């Protein structure tokens, strides 16, 4: 009998709103001088009151609608009490009874992953511990940054599927313009609840925190699976505990046992009103899965589908499809090769010019580089097939008697070398098709 | 300001004179749980000793714009927890009518300062009676507005579900002038309502007055009851219709309040953790736990008691039995007020069960102390406006307060009726004898 791995994940995503969740401070926690982006509210001064950030709520509703979750008609915030030096008020404004997103499903290449819920809360500040352990410093710039906590059902059974889920979440956050969800920057943080068992029932839950890369997600879960399997094989009991992922050493380390659960004493935040969510707000967004399905249907090569979405070219291709449906596949290839042009008309024009003039990729790149300052029309003018090829081809034939002789004796490979010589002499400006024609004409004279 | 009653904290503060406005020349003092920029903000607690507020409460901003002179900060029970000012870390405020007696609380400093003639108007805050009870004890007029009609931004939270700032003055007319300025929706407080004060007049022929039998039959001092009965007689004589009304849950309001307030406060006070409001740096290294212990030890006994009660009431396994039940009771109190105000315009009852009591008399009996709020708490849970005004004196010369309550946002009716009473009576003009300047 084999051991079964079961994983549920909690993913925290920092929303890229203009201001913090409950005050007017700028939401730019990265690279700012410590304790600059603070005010009486996010610093927890006596008498200060929180204010709801509508933009953050709208973002989360957008996410919820996109993943077909239930959005409650009314939601509210609660105080989650615990003491920690990075938590200014001694409680975090969070949601437990009426989270903004309830249920929901994320589909990745046909496989469904179910969410338990997602709620909107505030981030805490950041602690910095002196290496010699003499003191710790607190930076409150991050305190009050809007944070979306996404909690899945325990429905993952491989480390790879969790990693792919996290990557997909990042794509969703980016495509809905909610967050860059950069794990390295801590904009997206992942915690995995892992259990291993033989019986088909869930085993003892072990929580692994502090995973800060996609690779780490896979490695941490795989490590835990192996560690717990070995322990069970050896007849040991798994302890319900919280472990931390030590990335440099590629292992999990026990942090604290979970024998007693923390009591956060949630109760409704009396400083904030109840929020009513209108019907139809925040709908109509395509998820990466929908985009993948559409692109495949448009005839775009499988290996180009995900890169096209990840680079944000989906809408551009839809634009091409509307104007020149036959050009969509070529447009996808062009975008991935050249990373542009990024407006529909120029893209179509570029594809047409490239075909007409027979530009090589190198030539096309040069045209695009020049187009940045001059515009495409002017840039392409000097790469048009108006060169008088006859004397150039003649010179090349005169200077390359050996390949010419080889070609004439039936070695067709020599022809390509001659084409290359002509292209070199024209600095790549010649239409390669025209070069071939002129070469053939003169060689067969 | 210096005084002999210990009504003022931070006595060395220089008055701040603002520009011209409708309240120019008005001498206003502020309960020391309301933030005034660059002034100390202690909430009468050792834990905030030395703390200077870097910002103005919204009410202070509005009052400055209206031209008031801010002339000092007044004493209170620590974090407004109490009914006698005895819980102040800086000593009790004495009652100017008899300095052996308490001034009431928690806005005891504010009420005493007005009664002693040390200012024109004082700001207080009311959560369970903290404006009206000391106003009654000191023989002045104290107004608790409709919840949400005045911004709480800059008021140190006690129970945010009920906290409201209001004025205390000798007359209802002065109270009204200040309330008109501080009332209104505040973008910095999302619990405020869309509200503008518009004065009204009382048409006694149409006025329907309700006497809540459930409150009148509670254990109330006979002299207090009698004075309030004379207030009701005056209303009858003016042509008002007086009827009995029922508020069956109102006597339970105090019980619910004694759960919800500590619950909310246990979270409110968590921020005083010694990380950001440290008076001066500790030179000796200490662990985080030691820091927490040393800091929280600065709370007084009543504050600690309420943090413990609130923490218990919110804990897993107790939440439904205490907190949730208390919230249900509050819902009932609100509905009963709404029902009552279908048939009457105002409700009249005594402000307090007794006149001012002796300093120390209830200091070791917290439940007896909580009972002081028995008749004021219902209006807080009901979120409705209520005023306490002087309606008589005991034989020994102590002031007696009467309370007028109206439906939510009918603040103007409460004030209009109080003004009408004061136009024909002189209880509010009586002053304690003596000079209370320090």
PDB file of N, CA and C in Angstrom, chain B residues 142-218:
ATOM      1  N   UNK B 142     -25.757  68.228  30.841  1.00  0.00           N
ATOM      2  CA  UNK B 142     -24.830  67.384  30.063  1.00  0.00           C
ATOM      3  C   UNK B 142     -25.588  66.618  28.996  1.00  0.00           C
ATOM      4  N   UNK B 143     -25.078  66.660  27.782  1.00  0.00           N
ATOM      5  CA  UNK B 143     -25.818  66.117  26.642  1.00  0.00           C
ATOM      6  C   UNK B 143     -25.063  64.986  25.955  1.00  0.00           C
ATOM      7  N   UNK B 144     -25.716  63.825  25.847  1.00  0.00           N
ATOM      8  CA  UNK B 144     -25.203  62.700  25.051  1.00  0.00           C
ATOM      9  C   UNK B 144     -25.965  62.669  23.734  1.00  0.00           C
ATOM     10  N   UNK B 145     -25.316  63.037  22.631  1.00  0.00           N
ATOM     11  CA  UNK B 145     -26.016  63.088  21.340  1.00  0.00           C
ATOM     12  C   UNK B 145     -26.328  61.692  20.794  1.00  0.00           C
ATOM     13  N   UNK B 146     -27.099  61.656  19.715  1.00  0.00           N
ATOM     14  CA  UNK B 146     -27.352  60.423  18.960  1.00  0.00           C
ATOM     15  C   UNK B 146     -26.016  59.790  18.585  1.00  0.00           C
ATOM     16  N   UNK B 147     -25.901  58.470  18.765  1.00  0.00           N
ATOM     17  CA  UNK B 147     -24.664  57.789  18.376  1.00  0.00           C
ATOM     18  C   UNK B 147     -24.393  58.034  16.883  1.00  0.00           C
ATOM     19  N   UNK B 148     -23.171  58.449  16.585  1.00  0.00           N
ATOM     20  CA  UNK B 148     -22.816  58.659  15.178  1.00  0.00           C
ATOM     21  C   UNK B 148     -23.077  60.070  14.670  1.00  0.00           C
ATOM     22  N   UNK B 149     -23.686  60.931  15.498  1.00  0.00           N
ATOM     23  CA  UNK B 149     -23.911  62.309  15.031  1.00  0.00           C
ATOM     24  C   UNK B 149     -22.671  63.166  15.237  1.00  0.00           C
ATOM     25  N   UNK B 150     -21.762  62.712  16.111  1.00  0.00           N
ATOM     26  CA  UNK B 150     -20.513  63.440  16.367  1.00  0.00           C
ATOM     27  C   UNK B 150     -19.345  62.486  16.096  1.00  0.00           C
ATOM     28  N   UNK B 151     -18.330  62.983  15.405  1.00  0.00           N
ATOM     29  CA  UNK B 151     -17.171  62.149  15.080  1.00  0.00           C
ATOM     30  C   UNK B 151     -16.438  61.685  16.334  1.00  0.00           C
ATOM     31  N   UNK B 152     -16.013  60.438  16.324  1.00  0.00           N
ATOM     32  CA  UNK B 152     -15.182  59.904  17.411  1.00  0.00           C
ATOM     33  C   UNK B 152     -13.699  59.973  17.065  1.00  0.00           C
ATOM     34  N   UNK B 153     -13.364  60.486  15.870  1.00  0.00           N
ATOM     35  CA  UNK B 153     -11.949  60.502  15.484  1.00  0.00           C
ATOM     36  C   UNK B 153     -11.168  61.361  16.467  1.00  0.00           C
ATOM     37  N   UNK B 154     -10.210  60.748  17.147  1.00  0.00           N
ATOM     38  CA  UNK B 154      -9.417  61.460  18.142  1.00  0.00           C
ATOM     39  C   UNK B 154      -9.903  61.263  19.570  1.00  0.00           C
ATOM     40  N   UNK B 155     -10.973  60.499  19.749  1.00  0.00           N
ATOM     41  CA  UNK B 155     -11.434  60.131  21.094  1.00  0.00           C
ATOM     42  C   UNK B 155     -10.850  58.760  21.412  1.00  0.00           C
ATOM     43  N   UNK B 156     -10.157  58.650  22.533  1.00  0.00           N
ATOM     44  CA  UNK B 156      -9.616  57.341  22.908  1.00  0.00           C
ATOM     45  C   UNK B 156     -10.779  56.404  23.192  1.00  0.00           C
ATOM     46  N   UNK B 157     -10.778  55.275  22.495  1.00  0.00           N
ATOM     47  CA  UNK B 157     -11.938  54.386  22.537  1.00  0.00           C
ATOM     48  C   UNK B 157     -12.123  53.768  23.918  1.00  0.00           C
ATOM     49  N   UNK B 158     -13.388  53.722  24.361  1.00  0.00           N
ATOM     50  CA  UNK B 158     -13.757  52.915  25.516  1.00  0.00           C
ATOM     51  C   UNK B 158     -14.558  51.730  24.956  1.00  0.00           C
ATOM     52  N   UNK B 159     -15.806  51.970  24.548  1.00  0.00           N
ATOM     53  CA  UNK B 159     -16.573  50.970  23.799  1.00  0.00           C
ATOM     54  C   UNK B 159     -17.044  51.664  22.520  1.00  0.00           C
ATOM     55  N   UNK B 160     -16.328  51.448  21.412  1.00  0.00           N
ATOM     56  CA  UNK B 160     -16.631  52.184  20.173  1.00  0.00           C
ATOM     57  C   UNK B 160     -18.077  52.045  19.715  1.00  0.00           C
ATOM     58  N   UNK B 161     -18.781  50.995  20.134  1.00  0.00           N
ATOM     59  CA  UNK B 161     -20.185  50.838  19.737  1.00  0.00           C
ATOM     60  C   UNK B 161     -21.088  51.890  20.361  1.00  0.00           C
ATOM     61  N   UNK B 162     -20.643  52.496  21.463  1.00  0.00           N
ATOM     62  CA  UNK B 162     -21.495  53.451  22.182  1.00  0.00           C
ATOM     63  C   UNK B 162     -20.849  54.815  22.374  1.00  0.00           C
ATOM     64  N   UNK B 163     -19.518  54.900  22.313  1.00  0.00           N
ATOM     65  CA  UNK B 163     -18.832  56.151  22.623  1.00  0.00           C
ATOM     66  C   UNK B 163     -19.397  57.312  21.809  1.00  0.00           C
ATOM     67  N   UNK B 164     -19.657  58.415  22.492  1.00  0.00           N
ATOM     68  CA  UNK B 164     -20.041  59.622  21.772  1.00  0.00           C
ATOM     69  C   UNK B 164     -19.567  60.833  22.582  1.00  0.00           C
ATOM     70  N   UNK B 165     -19.065  61.839  21.862  1.00  0.00           N
ATOM     71  CA  UNK B 165     -18.600  63.071  22.509  1.00  0.00           C
ATOM     72  C   UNK B 165     -19.781  64.026  22.624  1.00  0.00           C
ATOM     73  N   UNK B 166     -19.878  64.734  23.756  1.00  0.00           N
ATOM     74  CA  UNK B 166     -20.953  65.718  23.914  1.00  0.00           C
ATOM     75  C   UNK B 166     -20.526  66.826  24.859  1.00  0.00           C
ATOM     76  N   UNK B 167     -21.269  67.942  24.827  1.00  0.00           N
ATOM     77  CA  UNK B 167     -20.916  69.088  25.666  1.00  0.00           C
ATOM     78  C   UNK B 167     -21.603  69.066  27.039  1.00  0.00           C
ATOM     79  N   UNK B 168     -20.925  69.671  28.006  1.00  0.00           N
ATOM     80  CA  UNK B 168     -21.480  69.923  29.334  1.00  0.00           C
ATOM     81  C   UNK B 168     -21.379  71.430  29.565  1.00  0.00           C
ATOM     82  N   UNK B 169     -22.479  72.065  29.980  1.00  0.00           N
ATOM     83  CA  UNK B 169     -22.466  73.512  30.252  1.00  0.00           C
ATOM     84  C   UNK B 169     -23.501  73.802  31.319  1.00  0.00           C
ATOM     85  N   UNK B 170     -23.558  75.061  31.719  1.00  0.00           N
ATOM     86  CA  UNK B 170     -24.573  75.414  32.708  1.00  0.00           C
ATOM     87  C   UNK B 170     -25.967  75.328  32.072  1.00  0.00           C
ATOM     88  N   UNK B 171     -26.085  75.814  30.833  1.00  0.00           N
ATOM     89  CA  UNK B 171     -27.415  75.864  30.209  1.00  0.00           C
ATOM     90  C   UNK B 171     -27.485  74.992  28.959  1.00  0.00           C
ATOM     91  N   UNK B 172     -28.709  74.586  28.642  1.00  0.00           N
ATOM     92  CA  UNK B 172     -28.950  73.810  27.428  1.00  0.00           C
ATOM     93  C   UNK B 172     -28.641  74.650  26.185  1.00  0.00           C
ATOM     94  N   UNK B 173     -28.829  75.977  26.305  1.00  0.00           N
ATOM     95  CA  UNK B 173     -28.555  76.859  25.168  1.00  0.00           C
ATOM     96  C   UNK B 173     -27.072  76.821  24.799  1.00  0.00           C
ATOM     97  N   UNK B 174     -26.189  76.832  25.819  1.00  0.00           N
ATOM     98  CA  UNK B 174     -24.746  76.757  25.544  1.00  0.00           C
ATOM     99  C   UNK B 174     -24.366  75.378  24.993  1.00  0.00           C
ATOM    100  N   UNK B 175     -24.974  74.352  25.559  1.00  0.00           N
ATOM    101  CA  UNK B 175     -24.743  72.983  25.079  1.00  0.00           C
ATOM    102  C   UNK B 175     -25.100  72.905  23.595  1.00  0.00           C
ATOM    103  N   UNK B 176     -26.247  73.490  23.259  1.00  0.00           N
ATOM    104  CA  UNK B 176     -26.733  73.453  21.879  1.00  0.00           C
ATOM    105  C   UNK B 176     -25.761  74.152  20.931  1.00  0.00           C
ATOM    106  N   UNK B 177     -25.235  75.317  21.356  1.00  0.00           N
ATOM    107  CA  UNK B 177     -24.312  76.084  20.500  1.00  0.00           C
ATOM    108  C   UNK B 177     -23.091  75.246  20.129  1.00  0.00           C
ATOM    109  N   UNK B 178     -22.559  74.525  21.133  1.00  0.00           N
ATOM    110  CA  UNK B 178     -21.361  73.722  20.890  1.00  0.00           C
ATOM    111  C   UNK B 178     -21.706  72.462  20.083  1.00  0.00           C
ATOM    112  N   UNK B 179     -22.838  71.853  20.416  1.00  0.00           N
ATOM    113  CA  UNK B 179     -23.237  70.646  19.683  1.00  0.00           C
ATOM    114  C   UNK B 179     -23.429  70.951  18.196  1.00  0.00           C
ATOM    115  N   UNK B 180     -24.053  72.102  17.900  1.00  0.00           N
ATOM    116  CA  UNK B 180     -24.296  72.469  16.494  1.00  0.00           C
ATOM    117  C   UNK B 180     -22.981  72.526  15.719  1.00  0.00           C
ATOM    118  N   UNK B 181     -21.900  72.914  16.409  1.00  0.00           N
ATOM    119  CA  UNK B 181     -20.590  73.015  15.737  1.00  0.00           C
ATOM    120  C   UNK B 181     -19.929  71.647  15.579  1.00  0.00           C
ATOM    121  N   UNK B 182     -20.005  70.800  16.602  1.00  0.00           N
ATOM    122  CA  UNK B 182     -19.252  69.533  16.532  1.00  0.00           C
ATOM    123  C   UNK B 182     -20.017  68.427  15.805  1.00  0.00           C
ATOM    124  N   UNK B 183     -21.328  68.596  15.597  1.00  0.00           N
ATOM    125  CA  UNK B 183     -22.114  67.534  14.967  1.00  0.00           C
ATOM    126  C   UNK B 183     -21.827  67.457  13.470  1.00  0.00           C
ATOM    127  N   UNK B 184     -22.095  66.305  12.897  1.00  0.00           N
ATOM    128  CA  UNK B 184     -21.995  66.143  11.436  1.00  0.00           C
ATOM    129  C   UNK B 184     -21.114  64.983  11.029  1.00  0.00           C
ATOM    130  N   UNK B 185     -21.376  64.510   9.813  1.00  0.00           N
ATOM    131  CA  UNK B 185     -20.636  63.353   9.284  1.00  0.00           C
ATOM    132  C   UNK B 185     -19.154  63.698   9.114  1.00  0.00           C
ATOM    133  N   UNK B 186     -18.287  62.748   9.421  1.00  0.00           N
ATOM    134  CA  UNK B 186     -16.842  62.960   9.322  1.00  0.00           C
ATOM    135  C   UNK B 186     -16.244  61.885   8.421  1.00  0.00           C
ATOM    136  N   UNK B 187     -15.573  62.295   7.352  1.00  0.00           N
ATOM    137  CA  UNK B 187     -14.946  61.281   6.490  1.00  0.00           C
ATOM    138  C   UNK B 187     -13.909  60.429   7.230  1.00  0.00           C
ATOM    139  N   UNK B 188     -13.458  60.904   8.406  1.00  0.00           N
ATOM    140  CA  UNK B 188     -12.469  60.122   9.156  1.00  0.00           C
ATOM    141  C   UNK B 188     -13.116  59.145  10.140  1.00  0.00           C
ATOM    142  N   UNK B 189     -14.435  59.168  10.224  1.00  0.00           N
ATOM    143  CA  UNK B 189     -15.143  58.226  11.100  1.00  0.00           C
ATOM    144  C   UNK B 189     -16.335  57.662  10.329  1.00  0.00           C
ATOM    145  N   UNK B 190     -16.159  56.439   9.815  1.00  0.00           N
ATOM    146  CA  UNK B 190     -17.195  55.857   8.958  1.00  0.00           C
ATOM    147  C   UNK B 190     -18.413  55.377   9.732  1.00  0.00           C
ATOM    148  N   UNK B 191     -18.391  55.532  11.086  1.00  0.00           N
ATOM    149  CA  UNK B 191     -19.604  55.214  11.834  1.00  0.00           C
ATOM    150  C   UNK B 191     -20.458  56.466  12.035  1.00  0.00           C
ATOM    151  N   UNK B 192     -20.012  57.615  11.543  1.00  0.00           N
ATOM    152  CA  UNK B 192     -20.841  58.815  11.659  1.00  0.00           C
ATOM    153  C   UNK B 192     -21.963  58.770  10.629  1.00  0.00           C
ATOM    154  N   UNK B 193     -23.066  59.456  10.968  1.00  0.00           N
ATOM    155  CA  UNK B 193     -24.225  59.464  10.075  1.00  0.00           C
ATOM    156  C   UNK B 193     -24.337  60.829   9.395  1.00  0.00           C
ATOM    157  N   UNK B 194     -25.098  60.857   8.300  1.00  0.00           N
ATOM    158  CA  UNK B 194     -25.354  62.103   7.595  1.00  0.00           C
ATOM    159  C   UNK B 194     -26.272  62.948   8.475  1.00  0.00           C
ATOM    160  N   UNK B 195     -25.739  63.966   9.122  1.00  0.00           N
ATOM    161  CA  UNK B 195     -26.511  64.688  10.133  1.00  0.00           C
ATOM    162  C   UNK B 195     -26.105  66.150  10.170  1.00  0.00           C
ATOM    163  N   UNK B 196     -27.094  67.038  10.157  1.00  0.00           N
ATOM    164  CA  UNK B 196     -26.849  68.467  10.381  1.00  0.00           C
ATOM    165  C   UNK B 196     -27.817  68.921  11.463  1.00  0.00           C
ATOM    166  N   UNK B 197     -27.300  69.680  12.424  1.00  0.00           N
ATOM    167  CA  UNK B 197     -28.171  70.110  13.518  1.00  0.00           C
ATOM    168  C   UNK B 197     -29.091  71.240  13.073  1.00  0.00           C
ATOM    169  N   UNK B 198     -30.379  71.062  13.282  1.00  0.00           N
ATOM    170  CA  UNK B 198     -31.348  72.135  13.025  1.00  0.00           C
ATOM    171  C   UNK B 198     -32.206  72.316  14.261  1.00  0.00           C
ATOM    172  N   UNK B 199     -32.171  73.519  14.866  1.00  0.00           N
ATOM    173  CA  UNK B 199     -32.939  73.746  16.094  1.00  0.00           C
ATOM    174  C   UNK B 199     -34.436  73.628  15.830  1.00  0.00           C
ATOM    175  N   UNK B 200     -35.167  73.338  16.886  1.00  0.00           N
ATOM    176  CA  UNK B 200     -36.624  73.250  16.751  1.00  0.00           C
ATOM    177  C   UNK B 200     -37.245  73.889  17.989  1.00  0.00           C
ATOM    178  N   UNK B 201     -38.551  73.999  18.006  1.00  0.00           N
ATOM    179  CA  UNK B 201     -39.255  74.525  19.183  1.00  0.00           C
ATOM    180  C   UNK B 201     -40.239  73.458  19.658  1.00  0.00           C
ATOM    181  N   UNK B 202     -40.611  73.564  20.932  1.00  0.00           N
ATOM    182  CA  UNK B 202     -41.538  72.579  21.491  1.00  0.00           C
ATOM    183  C   UNK B 202     -42.973  73.108  21.406  1.00  0.00           C
ATOM    184  N   UNK B 203     -43.837  72.290  20.844  1.00  0.00           N
ATOM    185  CA  UNK B 203     -45.265  72.621  20.848  1.00  0.00           C
ATOM    186  C   UNK B 203     -45.904  71.757  21.934  1.00  0.00           C
ATOM    187  N   UNK B 204     -46.056  72.355  23.131  1.00  0.00           N
ATOM    188  CA  UNK B 204     -46.481  71.556  24.283  1.00  0.00           C
ATOM    189  C   UNK B 204     -47.854  70.921  24.092  1.00  0.00           C
ATOM    190  N   UNK B 205     -48.706  71.579  23.315  1.00  0.00           N
ATOM    191  CA  UNK B 205     -50.043  71.031  23.101  1.00  0.00           C
ATOM    192  C   UNK B 205     -49.978  69.686  22.386  1.00  0.00           C
ATOM    193  N   UNK B 206     -48.937  69.539  21.581  1.00  0.00           N
ATOM    194  CA  UNK B 206     -48.806  68.286  20.817  1.00  0.00           C
ATOM    195  C   UNK B 206     -47.791  67.320  21.437  1.00  0.00           C
ATOM    196  N   UNK B 207     -47.078  67.785  22.456  1.00  0.00           N
ATOM    197  CA  UNK B 207     -45.974  66.974  23.003  1.00  0.00           C
ATOM    198  C   UNK B 207     -46.508  65.773  23.790  1.00  0.00           C
ATOM    199  N   UNK B 208     -46.043  64.596  23.401  1.00  0.00           N
ATOM    200  CA  UNK B 208     -46.410  63.374  24.127  1.00  0.00           C
ATOM    201  C   UNK B 208     -45.198  62.911  24.925  1.00  0.00           C
ATOM    202  N   UNK B 209     -45.371  62.825  26.229  1.00  0.00           N
ATOM    203  CA  UNK B 209     -44.267  62.495  27.146  1.00  0.00           C
ATOM    204  C   UNK B 209     -44.489  61.088  27.700  1.00  0.00           C
ATOM    205  N   UNK B 210     -43.466  60.251  27.648  1.00  0.00           N
ATOM    206  CA  UNK B 210     -43.577  58.897  28.175  1.00  0.00           C
ATOM    207  C   UNK B 210     -42.774  58.732  29.450  1.00  0.00           C
ATOM    208  N   UNK B 211     -43.360  58.058  30.425  1.00  0.00           N
ATOM    209  CA  UNK B 211     -42.632  57.711  31.651  1.00  0.00           C
ATOM    210  C   UNK B 211     -42.399  56.204  31.643  1.00  0.00           C
ATOM    211  N   UNK B 212     -41.152  55.779  31.491  1.00  0.00           N
ATOM    212  CA  UNK B 212     -40.885  54.336  31.432  1.00  0.00           C
ATOM    213  C   UNK B 212     -41.025  53.699  32.817  1.00  0.00           C
ATOM    214  N   UNK B 213     -42.126  52.993  33.010  1.00  0.00           N
ATOM    215  CA  UNK B 213     -42.408  52.408  34.324  1.00  0.00           C
ATOM    216  C   UNK B 213     -41.304  51.435  34.744  1.00  0.00           C
ATOM    217  N   UNK B 214     -40.712  50.775  33.758  1.00  0.00           N
ATOM    218  CA  UNK B 214     -39.666  49.787  34.080  1.00  0.00           C
ATOM    219  C   UNK B 214     -38.452  50.437  34.738  1.00  0.00           C
ATOM    220  N   UNK B 215     -38.222  51.722  34.454  1.00  0.00           N
ATOM    221  CA  UNK B 215     -37.095  52.423  35.072  1.00  0.00           C
ATOM    222  C   UNK B 215     -37.525  53.148  36.348  1.00  0.00           C
ATOM    223  N   UNK B 216     -38.704  53.758  36.318  1.00  0.00           N
ATOM    224  CA  UNK B 216     -39.173  54.510  37.501  1.00  0.00           C
ATOM    225  C   UNK B 216     -39.352  53.607  38.717  1.00  0.00           C
ATOM    226  N   UNK B 217     -39.652  52.315  38.490  1.00  0.00           N
ATOM    227  CA  UNK B 217     -39.907  51.456  39.660  1.00  0.00           C
ATOM    228  C   UNK B 217     -38.625  50.853  40.238  1.00  0.00           C
ATOM    229  N   UNK B 218     -37.479  51.177  39.649  1.00  0.00           N
ATOM    230  CA  UNK B 218     -36.210  50.676  40.195  1.00  0.00           C
ATOM    231  C   UNK B 218     -35.902  51.396  41.511  1.00  0.00           C
TER     232      UNK B 218
END
